[in-house]
mmCIF file of C-alpha atoms and ligand atoms in Angstrom:
data_model
loop_
_atom_site.group_PDB
_atom_site.id
_atom_site.type_symbol
_atom_site.label_atom_id
_atom_site.label_comp_id
_atom_site.label_asym_id
_atom_site.label_seq_id
_atom_site.Cartn_x
_atom_site.Cartn_y
_atom_site.Cartn_z
ATOM 1 C CA MET A 19 79.844 58.122 -83.954
ATOM 2 C CA GLU A 20 80.727 55.363 -81.653
ATOM 3 C CA ASN A 21 83.000 55.914 -79.372
ATOM 4 C CA SER A 22 83.707 52.317 -78.417
ATOM 5 C CA GLY A 23 84.276 48.638 -80.110
ATOM 6 C CA GLY A 24 86.595 49.832 -82.532
ATOM 7 C CA GLN A 25 89.176 47.401 -84.373
ATOM 8 C CA THR A 26 92.616 48.354 -84.360
ATOM 9 C CA LYS A 27 95.094 47.372 -86.728
ATOM 10 C CA ASN A 28 96.608 43.616 -86.040
ATOM 11 C CA VAL A 29 100.290 43.433 -86.366
ATOM 12 C CA GLY A 30 101.350 40.451 -87.826
ATOM 13 C CA PRO A 31 101.585 39.071 -91.746
ATOM 14 C CA LEU A 32 98.497 40.596 -92.537
ATOM 15 C CA THR A 33 98.366 41.657 -96.258
ATOM 16 C CA GLN A 34 94.266 42.024 -95.713
ATOM 17 C CA ALA A 35 92.529 45.354 -95.414
ATOM 18 C CA GLN A 36 91.036 45.716 -92.165
ATOM 19 C CA ILE A 37 87.348 46.912 -92.355
ATOM 20 C CA LEU A 38 87.588 49.521 -89.634
ATOM 21 C CA SER A 39 84.174 50.396 -87.660
ATOM 22 C CA PRO A 40 83.662 54.476 -87.460
ATOM 23 C CA SER A 41 84.856 54.636 -84.175
ATOM 24 C CA ILE A 42 86.512 58.189 -83.025
ATOM 25 C CA GLU A 43 89.450 55.896 -82.468
ATOM 26 C CA ASN A 44 89.253 54.298 -85.771
ATOM 27 C CA ILE A 45 89.031 57.491 -87.771
ATOM 28 C CA THR A 46 91.928 58.856 -85.857
ATOM 29 C CA LEU A 47 94.071 55.799 -86.903
ATOM 30 C CA ALA A 48 92.891 56.408 -90.537
ATOM 31 C CA ALA A 49 93.574 60.109 -90.544
ATOM 32 C CA GLU A 50 97.014 59.444 -88.521
ATOM 33 C CA ALA A 51 97.777 57.111 -92.015
ATOM 34 C CA ILE A 52 96.971 59.633 -93.922
ATOM 35 C CA GLN A 53 99.064 62.079 -92.776
ATOM 36 C CA ARG A 54 101.862 59.664 -93.442
ATOM 37 C CA GLY A 55 101.081 59.281 -97.021
ATOM 38 C CA GLU A 56 99.107 56.397 -97.223
ATOM 39 C CA VAL A 57 95.595 55.628 -98.572
ATOM 40 C CA VAL A 58 92.497 54.506 -97.107
ATOM 41 C CA GLY A 59 89.331 53.123 -98.264
ATOM 42 C CA ILE A 60 86.488 55.612 -97.178
ATOM 43 C CA PRO A 61 82.823 55.984 -97.389
ATOM 44 C CA THR A 62 81.428 58.891 -99.045
ATOM 45 C CA GLU A 63 77.017 59.401 -100.090
ATOM 46 C CA THR A 64 77.996 58.547 -103.600
ATOM 47 C CA VAL A 65 80.371 55.806 -103.903
ATOM 48 C CA TYR A 66 83.176 54.712 -101.617
ATOM 49 C CA GLY A 67 86.709 56.508 -102.508
ATOM 50 C CA LEU A 68 90.488 55.705 -102.439
ATOM 51 C CA ALA A 69 91.537 58.540 -100.337
ATOM 52 C CA GLY A 70 94.858 59.847 -99.239
ATOM 53 C CA ASP A 71 96.259 63.758 -98.864
ATOM 54 C CA CYS A 72 96.191 66.052 -101.629
ATOM 55 C CA ARG A 73 99.155 67.650 -100.607
ATOM 56 C CA ASN A 74 101.530 64.814 -100.465
ATOM 57 C CA PRO A 75 102.970 63.411 -103.687
ATOM 58 C CA LEU A 76 103.599 60.391 -102.471
ATOM 59 C CA ALA A 77 100.011 59.506 -101.526
ATOM 60 C CA ILE A 78 99.234 60.527 -104.731
ATOM 61 C CA THR A 79 101.323 57.982 -106.706
ATOM 62 C CA ARG A 80 100.294 55.961 -104.696
ATOM 63 C CA ILE A 81 96.476 56.115 -105.088
ATOM 64 C CA PHE A 82 97.546 55.903 -108.793
ATOM 65 C CA GLU A 83 99.535 52.674 -108.275
ATOM 66 C CA THR A 84 96.348 50.891 -105.844
ATOM 67 C CA LYS A 85 94.170 51.452 -108.607
ATOM 68 C CA GLU A 86 96.392 50.707 -111.582
ATOM 69 C CA ARG A 87 94.755 54.268 -112.901
ATOM 70 C CA PRO A 88 96.359 55.779 -115.849
ATOM 71 C CA SER A 89 98.065 59.114 -114.679
ATOM 72 C CA PHE A 90 96.355 61.207 -117.797
ATOM 73 C CA ASP A 91 93.394 60.529 -115.665
ATOM 74 C CA PRO A 92 92.950 63.661 -112.588
ATOM 75 C CA LEU A 93 91.447 62.996 -109.326
ATOM 76 C CA ILE A 94 88.707 64.682 -107.064
ATOM 77 C CA VAL A 95 89.745 66.625 -104.244
ATOM 78 C CA HIS A 96 87.512 66.559 -101.005
ATOM 79 C CA VAL A 97 87.019 69.397 -98.941
ATOM 80 C CA GLY A 98 85.766 70.086 -95.625
ATOM 81 C CA PRO A 99 83.189 73.156 -94.350
ATOM 82 C CA GLN A 100 86.458 75.726 -94.526
ATOM 83 C CA GLY A 101 86.281 75.011 -98.277
ATOM 84 C CA ARG A 102 82.246 75.581 -98.978
ATOM 85 C CA SER A 103 82.880 78.820 -100.660
ATOM 86 C CA VAL A 104 85.214 80.319 -103.189
ATOM 87 C CA GLN A 105 86.576 82.684 -100.648
ATOM 88 C CA GLY A 106 87.141 79.606 -98.248
ATOM 89 C CA LEU A 107 88.391 77.472 -101.709
ATOM 90 C CA LYS A 108 90.902 80.363 -102.131
ATOM 91 C CA GLN A 109 92.256 80.342 -98.694
ATOM 92 C CA LEU A 110 92.904 76.673 -98.614
ATOM 93 C CA ARG A 111 95.347 77.457 -101.722
ATOM 94 C CA LEU A 112 92.597 75.000 -103.693
ATOM 95 C CA ILE A 113 91.692 77.126 -106.526
ATOM 96 C CA ASP A 114 93.131 80.530 -108.347
ATOM 97 C CA ALA A 115 90.108 82.957 -107.859
ATOM 98 C CA THR A 116 92.116 85.845 -110.214
ATOM 99 C CA GLU A 117 90.548 84.195 -113.137
ATOM 100 C CA LEU A 118 87.200 84.165 -112.131
ATOM 101 C CA SER A 119 85.051 87.428 -112.233
ATOM 102 C CA GLU A 120 82.583 88.620 -109.799
ATOM 103 C CA PRO A 121 79.390 86.947 -111.623
ATOM 104 C CA LEU A 122 81.173 84.210 -111.870
ATOM 105 C CA CYS A 123 81.841 84.024 -108.264
ATOM 106 C CA ARG A 124 78.609 84.114 -107.012
ATOM 107 C CA MET A 125 77.453 81.785 -109.583
ATOM 108 C CA ILE A 126 79.826 79.151 -108.162
ATOM 109 C CA ASP A 127 78.889 80.367 -104.485
ATOM 110 C CA GLN A 128 75.188 79.505 -105.604
ATOM 111 C CA LEU A 129 75.694 75.928 -106.793
ATOM 112 C CA ILE A 130 77.937 75.445 -103.553
ATOM 113 C CA GLU A 131 75.051 76.563 -101.431
ATOM 114 C CA LYS A 132 72.803 74.566 -103.204
ATOM 115 C CA PHE A 133 74.640 71.314 -103.878
ATOM 116 C CA TRP A 134 77.461 71.168 -100.955
ATOM 117 C CA PRO A 135 78.049 68.998 -98.778
ATOM 118 C CA GLY A 136 77.126 66.458 -101.902
ATOM 119 C CA PRO A 137 77.101 64.603 -105.008
ATOM 120 C CA LEU A 138 77.831 67.702 -106.888
ATOM 121 C CA THR A 139 81.983 68.393 -108.241
ATOM 122 C CA LEU A 140 82.913 71.700 -109.456
ATOM 123 C CA VAL A 141 86.187 71.869 -111.775
ATOM 124 C CA LEU A 142 87.800 75.466 -111.413
ATOM 125 C CA PRO A 143 91.184 76.871 -112.116
ATOM 126 C CA LYS A 144 93.940 75.164 -109.546
ATOM 127 C CA HIS A 145 96.094 77.271 -107.255
ATOM 128 C CA VAL A 146 99.602 76.995 -108.059
ATOM 129 C CA ASP A 147 100.189 74.909 -104.990
ATOM 130 C CA VAL A 148 97.503 72.160 -106.372
ATOM 131 C CA SER A 149 100.211 69.636 -107.601
ATOM 132 C CA ASP A 150 99.809 68.518 -111.154
ATOM 133 C CA LEU A 151 99.792 64.977 -110.142
ATOM 134 C CA VAL A 152 96.588 65.188 -108.756
ATOM 135 C CA THR A 153 95.093 67.232 -111.799
ATOM 136 C CA SER A 154 96.982 65.068 -114.586
ATOM 137 C CA GLY A 155 98.849 68.408 -115.463
ATOM 138 C CA LEU A 156 95.345 70.103 -115.993
ATOM 139 C CA PRO A 157 95.095 73.924 -115.274
ATOM 140 C CA SER A 158 91.923 73.153 -113.440
ATOM 141 C CA VAL A 159 91.458 71.104 -110.160
ATOM 142 C CA ALA A 160 87.795 69.063 -109.290
ATOM 143 C CA LEU A 161 86.524 69.760 -105.860
ATOM 144 C CA ARG A 162 83.074 68.333 -104.069
ATOM 145 C CA MET A 163 82.772 68.162 -100.167
ATOM 146 C CA PRO A 164 81.078 64.913 -99.489
ATOM 147 C CA SER A 165 78.049 64.964 -97.377
ATOM 148 C CA HIS A 166 78.850 61.296 -95.476
ATOM 149 C CA PRO A 167 79.483 62.004 -91.814
ATOM 150 C CA VAL A 168 82.434 59.362 -92.096
ATOM 151 C CA ALA A 169 84.345 61.354 -94.784
ATOM 152 C CA GLN A 170 83.796 64.489 -92.833
ATOM 153 C CA ALA A 171 85.225 63.304 -89.548
ATOM 154 C CA LEU A 172 88.140 61.868 -91.808
ATOM 155 C CA ILE A 173 88.730 65.255 -93.697
ATOM 156 C CA ALA A 174 88.488 67.371 -90.242
ATOM 157 C CA ALA A 175 90.866 64.578 -88.410
ATOM 158 C CA SER A 176 93.126 64.780 -91.416
ATOM 159 C CA HIS A 177 93.564 68.179 -91.361
ATOM 160 C CA THR A 178 93.936 68.460 -95.257
ATOM 161 C CA ALA A 179 91.721 67.981 -98.544
ATOM 162 C CA LEU A 180 91.656 64.537 -99.569
ATOM 163 C CA ALA A 181 92.069 63.430 -102.984
ATOM 164 C CA ALA A 182 89.807 60.872 -103.632
ATOM 165 C CA PRO A 183 89.036 58.412 -107.040
ATOM 166 C CA SER A 184 86.146 55.610 -106.870
ATOM 167 C CA ALA A 185 88.067 52.860 -104.973
ATOM 168 C CA ASN A 186 87.980 50.162 -107.262
ATOM 169 C CA ARG A 187 90.529 48.959 -110.248
ATOM 170 C CA PHE A 188 90.814 51.492 -113.007
ATOM 171 C CA GLY A 189 87.495 50.508 -115.719
ATOM 172 C CA ARG A 190 85.693 48.356 -113.143
ATOM 173 C CA ILE A 191 82.725 48.444 -111.174
ATOM 174 C CA SER A 192 82.497 51.499 -108.570
ATOM 175 C CA PRO A 193 82.358 49.995 -104.975
ATOM 176 C CA THR A 194 79.002 51.118 -102.805
ATOM 177 C CA THR A 195 79.731 48.872 -99.829
ATOM 178 C CA ALA A 196 82.648 48.583 -97.220
ATOM 179 C CA LYS A 197 82.915 44.799 -98.921
ATOM 180 C CA ALA A 198 83.112 45.438 -102.278
ATOM 181 C CA VAL A 199 86.121 47.810 -101.888
ATOM 182 C CA PHE A 200 87.355 44.643 -99.978
ATOM 183 C CA GLU A 201 87.017 42.825 -102.972
ATOM 184 C CA GLU A 202 88.446 45.256 -105.318
ATOM 185 C CA LEU A 203 91.357 46.170 -103.106
ATOM 186 C CA GLY A 204 91.865 44.345 -100.226
ATOM 187 C CA ASP A 205 95.018 43.170 -100.820
ATOM 188 C CA ARG A 206 96.957 46.296 -101.597
ATOM 189 C CA ILE A 207 95.619 48.486 -98.853
ATOM 190 C CA ASP A 208 95.714 48.458 -94.384
ATOM 191 C CA PHE A 209 92.385 50.213 -93.983
ATOM 192 C CA ILE A 210 88.644 50.488 -95.028
ATOM 193 C CA LEU A 211 86.306 52.419 -93.034
ATOM 194 C CA GLU A 212 82.774 51.225 -92.716
ATOM 195 C CA GLY A 213 80.233 53.587 -93.699
ATOM 196 C CA GLY A 214 77.396 51.374 -94.572
ATOM 197 C CA PRO A 215 75.838 51.199 -98.177
ATOM 198 C CA CYS A 216 76.114 54.456 -100.001
ATOM 199 C CA GLN A 217 72.970 56.459 -100.136
ATOM 200 C CA VAL A 218 73.378 57.942 -103.594
ATOM 201 C CA GLY A 219 74.983 54.988 -105.109
ATOM 202 C CA ILE A 220 76.115 56.611 -108.449
ATOM 203 C CA GLU A 221 79.162 59.096 -108.582
ATOM 204 C CA SER A 222 79.233 62.972 -107.885
ATOM 205 C CA THR A 223 78.043 64.956 -111.059
ATOM 206 C CA VAL A 224 81.078 66.686 -112.619
ATOM 207 C CA LEU A 225 80.596 70.114 -114.093
ATOM 208 C CA ARG A 226 83.389 72.841 -115.588
ATOM 209 C CA ILE A 227 82.812 76.227 -115.837
ATOM 210 C CA ASP A 228 84.384 77.823 -118.583
ATOM 211 C CA PRO A 229 86.313 80.952 -116.305
ATOM 212 C CA MET A 230 86.441 82.939 -119.933
ATOM 213 C CA THR A 231 82.586 82.191 -120.927
ATOM 214 C CA SER A 232 80.874 81.393 -117.508
ATOM 215 C CA GLN A 233 79.630 78.703 -119.486
ATOM 216 C CA PRO A 234 78.574 75.589 -117.604
ATOM 217 C CA TRP A 235 79.875 72.240 -119.185
ATOM 218 C CA ILE A 236 78.606 68.732 -117.545
ATOM 219 C CA LEU A 237 81.744 66.402 -117.990
ATOM 220 C CA ARG A 238 80.080 63.210 -116.281
ATOM 221 C CA HIS A 239 76.438 62.904 -115.377
ATOM 222 C CA GLY A 240 76.039 61.948 -111.403
ATOM 223 C CA GLY A 241 74.189 61.924 -108.396
ATOM 224 C CA ILE A 242 72.847 65.621 -109.115
ATOM 225 C CA PRO A 243 70.884 65.593 -112.013
ATOM 226 C CA LYS A 244 71.723 68.401 -115.004
ATOM 227 C CA GLU A 245 68.323 69.917 -115.185
ATOM 228 C CA LEU A 246 68.489 70.799 -110.903
ATOM 229 C CA ILE A 247 71.680 72.519 -112.017
ATOM 230 C CA GLU A 248 69.848 74.505 -114.644
ATOM 231 C CA GLU A 249 67.025 75.257 -112.362
ATOM 232 C CA THR A 250 69.561 76.897 -109.893
ATOM 233 C CA LEU A 251 71.401 78.932 -112.195
ATOM 234 C CA LYS A 252 68.840 79.991 -114.547
ATOM 235 C CA VAL A 253 71.421 79.351 -117.504
ATOM 236 C CA GLN A 254 71.524 76.083 -119.766
ATOM 237 C CA VAL A 255 74.073 73.504 -119.045
ATOM 238 C CA LEU A 256 75.885 71.802 -121.872
ATOM 239 C CA ASP A 257 76.993 68.141 -122.769
ATOM 240 C CA PRO A 258 80.089 67.902 -124.650
ATOM 241 C CA LEU A 259 79.055 64.717 -126.168
ATOM 242 C CA LYS A 260 75.475 66.008 -127.079
ATOM 243 C CA ASP A 261 76.223 69.708 -127.492
ATOM 244 C CA LEU A 262 79.751 69.484 -129.271
ATOM 245 C CA ALA A 263 78.802 67.070 -132.193
ATOM 246 C CA GLU A 264 79.765 69.298 -135.163
ATOM 247 C CA PRO A 265 83.245 69.573 -136.627
ATOM 248 C CA SER A 266 83.683 72.981 -136.300
ATOM 249 C CA ALA A 267 85.779 72.184 -132.777
ATOM 250 C CA SER A 268 86.128 75.365 -130.425
ATOM 251 C CA ASP A 269 89.000 75.879 -128.367
ATOM 252 C CA SER A 270 86.737 74.776 -125.264
ATOM 253 C CA LYS A 271 85.693 71.780 -127.209
ATOM 254 C CA GLN A 272 89.394 70.490 -127.682
ATOM 255 C CA ASP A 273 89.798 71.380 -123.713
ATOM 256 C CA LEU A 274 86.831 69.305 -122.868
ATOM 257 C CA LEU A 275 87.482 66.135 -124.626
ATOM 258 C CA SER A 276 91.007 66.426 -123.922
ATOM 259 C CA SER A 277 90.362 66.776 -120.395
ATOM 260 C CA GLY A 278 90.736 63.138 -119.972
ATOM 261 C CA SER A 279 87.422 62.806 -117.848
ATOM 262 C CA PRO A 280 86.910 58.927 -117.590
ATOM 263 C CA GLY A 281 83.325 59.828 -117.479
ATOM 264 C CA MET A 282 84.161 60.006 -121.029
ATOM 265 C CA LEU A 283 85.839 56.854 -121.408
ATOM 266 C CA ALA A 284 83.421 54.103 -123.495
ATOM 267 C CA SER A 285 84.447 51.242 -121.520
ATOM 268 C CA HIS A 286 83.661 51.877 -117.745
ATOM 269 C CA TYR A 287 82.158 50.643 -115.145
ATOM 270 C CA ALA A 288 82.332 47.244 -116.219
ATOM 271 C CA PRO A 289 81.716 43.727 -114.960
ATOM 272 C CA ALA A 290 84.005 40.904 -115.650
ATOM 273 C CA LYS A 291 80.869 39.496 -117.547
ATOM 274 C CA PRO A 292 79.540 40.516 -121.111
ATOM 275 C CA LEU A 293 76.925 42.678 -120.253
ATOM 276 C CA TYR A 294 74.247 43.273 -123.287
ATOM 277 C CA LEU A 295 71.718 46.063 -123.415
ATOM 278 C CA LEU A 296 68.525 44.814 -124.399
ATOM 279 C CA PRO A 297 66.373 47.089 -126.609
ATOM 280 C CA LYS A 298 63.349 46.824 -124.903
ATOM 281 C CA GLU A 299 61.549 45.914 -121.774
ATOM 282 C CA ALA A 300 62.323 42.578 -120.746
ATOM 283 C CA THR A 301 58.804 41.227 -120.748
ATOM 284 C CA GLN A 302 58.362 42.613 -124.002
ATOM 285 C CA LEU A 303 61.338 40.639 -125.403
ATOM 286 C CA GLN A 304 60.838 38.673 -128.538
ATOM 287 C CA SER A 305 63.327 35.644 -129.547
ATOM 288 C CA SER A 306 64.252 38.342 -132.893
ATOM 289 C CA ASP A 307 65.736 40.702 -130.386
ATOM 290 C CA LEU A 308 68.059 38.905 -129.566
ATOM 291 C CA THR A 309 69.595 37.304 -132.613
ATOM 292 C CA GLU A 310 73.047 39.252 -131.838
ATOM 293 C CA ILE A 311 73.455 36.863 -128.928
ATOM 294 C CA GLU A 312 71.803 33.415 -130.787
ATOM 295 C CA SER A 313 74.713 31.582 -130.794
ATOM 296 C CA ILE A 314 75.429 31.902 -126.991
ATOM 297 C CA LEU A 315 72.041 30.747 -126.452
ATOM 298 C CA THR A 316 72.617 27.588 -128.086
ATOM 299 C CA GLU A 317 74.489 26.426 -125.359
ATOM 300 C CA ARG A 318 71.995 27.004 -122.954
ATOM 301 C CA PRO A 319 73.871 29.022 -120.386
ATOM 302 C CA LYS A 320 72.463 30.530 -117.363
ATOM 303 C CA ILE A 321 71.216 34.267 -117.950
ATOM 304 C CA GLY A 322 71.695 36.909 -115.500
ATOM 305 C CA LEU A 323 69.058 39.746 -116.090
ATOM 306 C CA LEU A 324 68.951 43.086 -114.789
ATOM 307 C CA LEU A 325 65.852 45.270 -114.661
ATOM 308 C CA VAL A 326 65.600 49.182 -114.325
ATOM 309 C CA SER A 327 62.434 48.642 -113.018
ATOM 310 C CA GLY A 328 59.326 46.255 -112.158
ATOM 311 C CA ASN A 329 59.059 42.412 -111.168
ATOM 312 C CA PRO A 330 62.346 39.999 -111.699
ATOM 313 C CA ASP A 331 59.901 37.094 -111.231
ATOM 314 C CA LEU A 332 57.834 38.176 -114.187
ATOM 315 C CA ALA A 333 60.421 39.270 -116.414
ATOM 316 C CA SER A 334 62.591 36.050 -115.398
ATOM 317 C CA LYS A 335 59.956 33.434 -116.559
ATOM 318 C CA HIS A 336 59.176 35.507 -119.298
ATOM 319 C CA LEU A 337 63.064 35.642 -120.887
ATOM 320 C CA ALA A 338 63.360 31.697 -119.605
ATOM 321 C CA GLN A 339 60.177 30.770 -121.817
ATOM 322 C CA ILE A 340 61.792 32.500 -125.005
ATOM 323 C CA THR A 341 65.485 31.243 -124.828
ATOM 324 C CA GLY A 342 65.097 28.314 -122.755
ATOM 325 C CA CYS A 343 67.598 29.281 -120.584
ATOM 326 C CA GLN A 344 67.723 29.252 -116.943
ATOM 327 C CA VAL A 345 67.420 33.348 -115.783
ATOM 328 C CA LEU A 346 68.619 35.052 -112.663
ATOM 329 C CA ALA A 347 67.146 38.313 -112.552
ATOM 330 C CA ARG A 348 67.804 41.622 -110.293
ATOM 331 C CA THR A 349 65.595 44.589 -110.240
ATOM 332 C CA LEU A 350 66.963 48.459 -109.686
ATOM 333 C CA SER A 351 63.596 49.138 -108.046
ATOM 334 C CA LEU A 352 60.329 47.535 -107.866
ATOM 335 C CA ASN A 353 58.168 50.671 -108.729
ATOM 336 C CA GLY A 354 60.814 52.538 -110.898
ATOM 337 C CA ASN A 355 62.022 54.958 -108.354
ATOM 338 C CA PRO A 356 65.251 56.577 -109.696
ATOM 339 C CA GLN A 357 67.025 57.520 -106.368
ATOM 340 C CA GLU A 358 66.618 53.534 -105.837
ATOM 341 C CA ALA A 359 67.815 52.650 -108.845
ATOM 342 C CA ALA A 360 70.763 54.577 -108.926
ATOM 343 C CA ARG A 361 71.396 53.424 -105.113
ATOM 344 C CA ASN A 362 71.083 49.602 -106.083
ATOM 345 C CA LEU A 363 72.758 50.118 -109.743
ATOM 346 C CA PHE A 364 76.722 49.087 -108.678
ATOM 347 C CA ALA A 365 75.256 46.611 -105.898
ATOM 348 C CA GLU A 366 73.491 44.358 -108.662
ATOM 349 C CA MET A 367 75.808 44.389 -111.206
ATOM 350 C CA ARG A 368 78.387 43.139 -108.839
ATOM 351 C CA PHE A 369 76.079 40.537 -107.339
ATOM 352 C CA LEU A 370 75.163 39.396 -110.958
ATOM 353 C CA ASP A 371 78.875 39.612 -112.276
ATOM 354 C CA SER A 372 79.612 37.254 -108.950
ATOM 355 C CA SER A 373 76.854 34.847 -109.658
ATOM 356 C CA ALA A 374 76.492 31.667 -111.589
ATOM 357 C CA ALA A 375 75.193 33.247 -114.837
ATOM 358 C CA SER A 376 77.779 33.271 -117.722
ATOM 359 C CA PHE A 377 76.559 37.073 -119.022
ATOM 360 C CA ILE A 378 74.194 40.214 -118.263
ATOM 361 C CA LEU A 379 71.020 41.363 -120.265
ATOM 362 C CA SER A 380 70.533 44.612 -118.715
ATOM 363 C CA GLU A 381 67.284 46.551 -119.609
ATOM 364 C CA THR A 382 68.371 50.420 -119.537
ATOM 365 C CA TYR A 383 65.787 53.504 -120.049
ATOM 366 C CA LEU A 384 64.881 54.297 -123.335
ATOM 367 C CA ARG A 385 64.883 57.917 -124.828
ATOM 368 C CA PRO A 386 64.224 60.735 -123.581
ATOM 369 C CA VAL A 387 65.946 60.084 -120.681
ATOM 370 C CA LEU A 388 66.244 62.811 -118.027
ATOM 371 C CA GLY A 389 68.125 63.602 -114.331
ATOM 372 C CA LEU A 390 69.279 60.502 -112.503
ATOM 373 C CA HIS A 391 68.040 58.351 -115.576
ATOM 374 C CA HIS A 392 70.469 59.897 -117.998
ATOM 375 C CA ALA A 393 73.287 59.235 -115.292
ATOM 376 C CA ILE A 394 72.243 55.652 -114.791
ATOM 377 C CA ALA A 395 71.652 54.627 -118.399
ATOM 378 C CA ASP A 396 75.339 56.376 -119.057
ATOM 379 C CA ARG A 397 76.680 53.834 -116.828
ATOM 380 C CA LEU A 398 74.751 50.913 -118.239
ATOM 381 C CA LYS A 399 76.032 52.191 -121.800
ATOM 382 C CA ARG A 400 79.885 52.193 -120.838
ATOM 383 C CA ALA A 401 79.426 48.887 -118.668
ATOM 384 C CA SER A 402 77.661 47.134 -122.033
ATOM 385 C CA HIS A 403 80.944 48.624 -124.320
ATOM 386 C CA ARG A 404 83.290 46.504 -125.384
HETATM 387 O O1 LIG B 514 81.354 60.570 -106.223
HETATM 388 C C1 LIG B 514 82.645 60.914 -106.479
HETATM 389 O O2 LIG B 514 82.794 61.760 -107.522
HETATM 390 C C2 LIG B 514 83.449 59.632 -106.334
HETATM 391 C C3 LIG B 514 83.489 59.675 -104.513
HETATM 392 C C4 LIG B 514 84.901 58.875 -103.968
HETATM 393 O O3 LIG B 514 84.058 61.362 -104.435
HETATM 394 N N1 LIG B 514 84.986 60.017 -106.896
HETATM 395 C C5 LIG B 514 84.913 59.956 -108.465
HETATM 396 O O4 LIG B 514 86.128 59.868 -108.575
HETATM 397 O O5 LIG B 514 83.991 59.146 -108.743
HETATM 398 P P1 LIG B 514 86.868 59.060 -109.954
HETATM 399 O O6 LIG B 514 88.528 59.520 -110.247
HETATM 400 O O7 LIG B 514 86.548 57.746 -110.452
HETATM 401 O O8 LIG B 514 86.406 60.118 -111.088
HETATM 402 C C6 LIG B 514 86.419 61.495 -111.131
HETATM 403 C C7 LIG B 514 86.316 62.218 -112.522
HETATM 404 C C8 LIG B 514 86.687 61.809 -113.459
HETATM 405 O O9 LIG B 514 85.850 61.610 -114.972
HETATM 406 C C9 LIG B 514 87.915 62.720 -113.887
HETATM 407 O O10 LIG B 514 88.660 62.417 -115.191
HETATM 408 C C10 LIG B 514 87.354 63.893 -113.294
HETATM 409 O O11 LIG B 514 86.417 63.651 -112.225
HETATM 410 N N2 LIG B 514 87.974 65.080 -113.278
HETATM 411 C C11 LIG B 514 88.972 65.227 -112.109
HETATM 412 N N3 LIG B 514 89.729 66.443 -112.080
HETATM 413 C C12 LIG B 514 89.594 66.757 -113.728
HETATM 414 C C13 LIG B 514 89.833 68.025 -114.285
HETATM 415 N N4 LIG B 514 90.531 68.772 -113.576
HETATM 416 N N5 LIG B 514 89.059 68.464 -115.356
HETATM 417 C C14 LIG B 514 88.409 67.523 -116.120
HETATM 418 N N6 LIG B 514 87.678 66.441 -115.096
HETATM 419 C C15 LIG B 514 88.400 66.037 -113.932
HETATM 420 MG MG1 LIG B 515 86.042 55.827 -110.785
#
């Protein structure tokens, strides 16, 4: 981390956030703001977060207010290296390990060992000291150790764990650059730490491990594919949306579905413009595939086209031909690389949202989808929901 060239806070009537280079001075400045109970925009490897001291109720309230987030939607707590084991999380008074059996602790440690620091969030029984404001009254707390060096430096300098949701207004597209945080919250916060474009680009995977049965449940698909967790633990990871379809709801189903993961809200990650999912690859489209938007097309609008892979020029020519409209096309990855696609997803959604296009047509991955493709398809589906 550089030690010079940092900006400091301007005095004056500024109500706009400053984007601060991640110098030691600026990290100290941000840490002091955190210690005063303020909230700061920070980079992580997944998406940018809106961080505050997880022990300060005022800071937690500010996070909810700044994001306009409903209070039933709990926050993730970000820890430093001291929290990188069950024992460490216990010592930090973040989890209550009395509910966890020995084998279960070993299982959690295995996940931590393999995936932390990184984009896996673990939902574990909370310590009594963790405020209900953070967990929205749930008996569990969501925890992860970010790998981004600026996030790690800020956690260390703040001497606390940081509660941080994604730094977007509620329901909107998560920011993957400091500039995108500025667009979302620039009029509401003082500081945003610059950390470059996020390398993962989609949020962490949220995994709940049932303390009674030791069964892992995926509450949100994200940066760590479910299959990789299964490979590590050698057990099946269940998905409440798929594996709990029957009406014979168990208690744990009720718990899971009422746990308020916005990963589970139908509409989320949404651009301001309507986004429609295409039933096939853009280059294979025929006019008959577009009957749903036929009436809009008669006005010859400009179309934003989002490809999950492949060449945007070919696809835009084809779509222009069958619709007679101008098409602005973008691709998540020319050669279909899933990591690249995840990294570009939110930035490309933002790009098309702020373009001259009237609406967005988006490809998605068609079944069966595994790994990161699943997480991307999930976000596209929620972005398309109206
Ligand atoms: O990658 C990420 O996870 C980013 C970066 C900033 O770390 N954070 C993020 O936070 O995406 P947020 O607040 O946008 O999403 C947190 C998710 C939500 O789906 C929330 O409901 C879930 O975690 N969650 C938090 N605590 C929970 C709990 N105790 N039980 C179940 N779900 C929980
Ligand atoms: Mg979010």
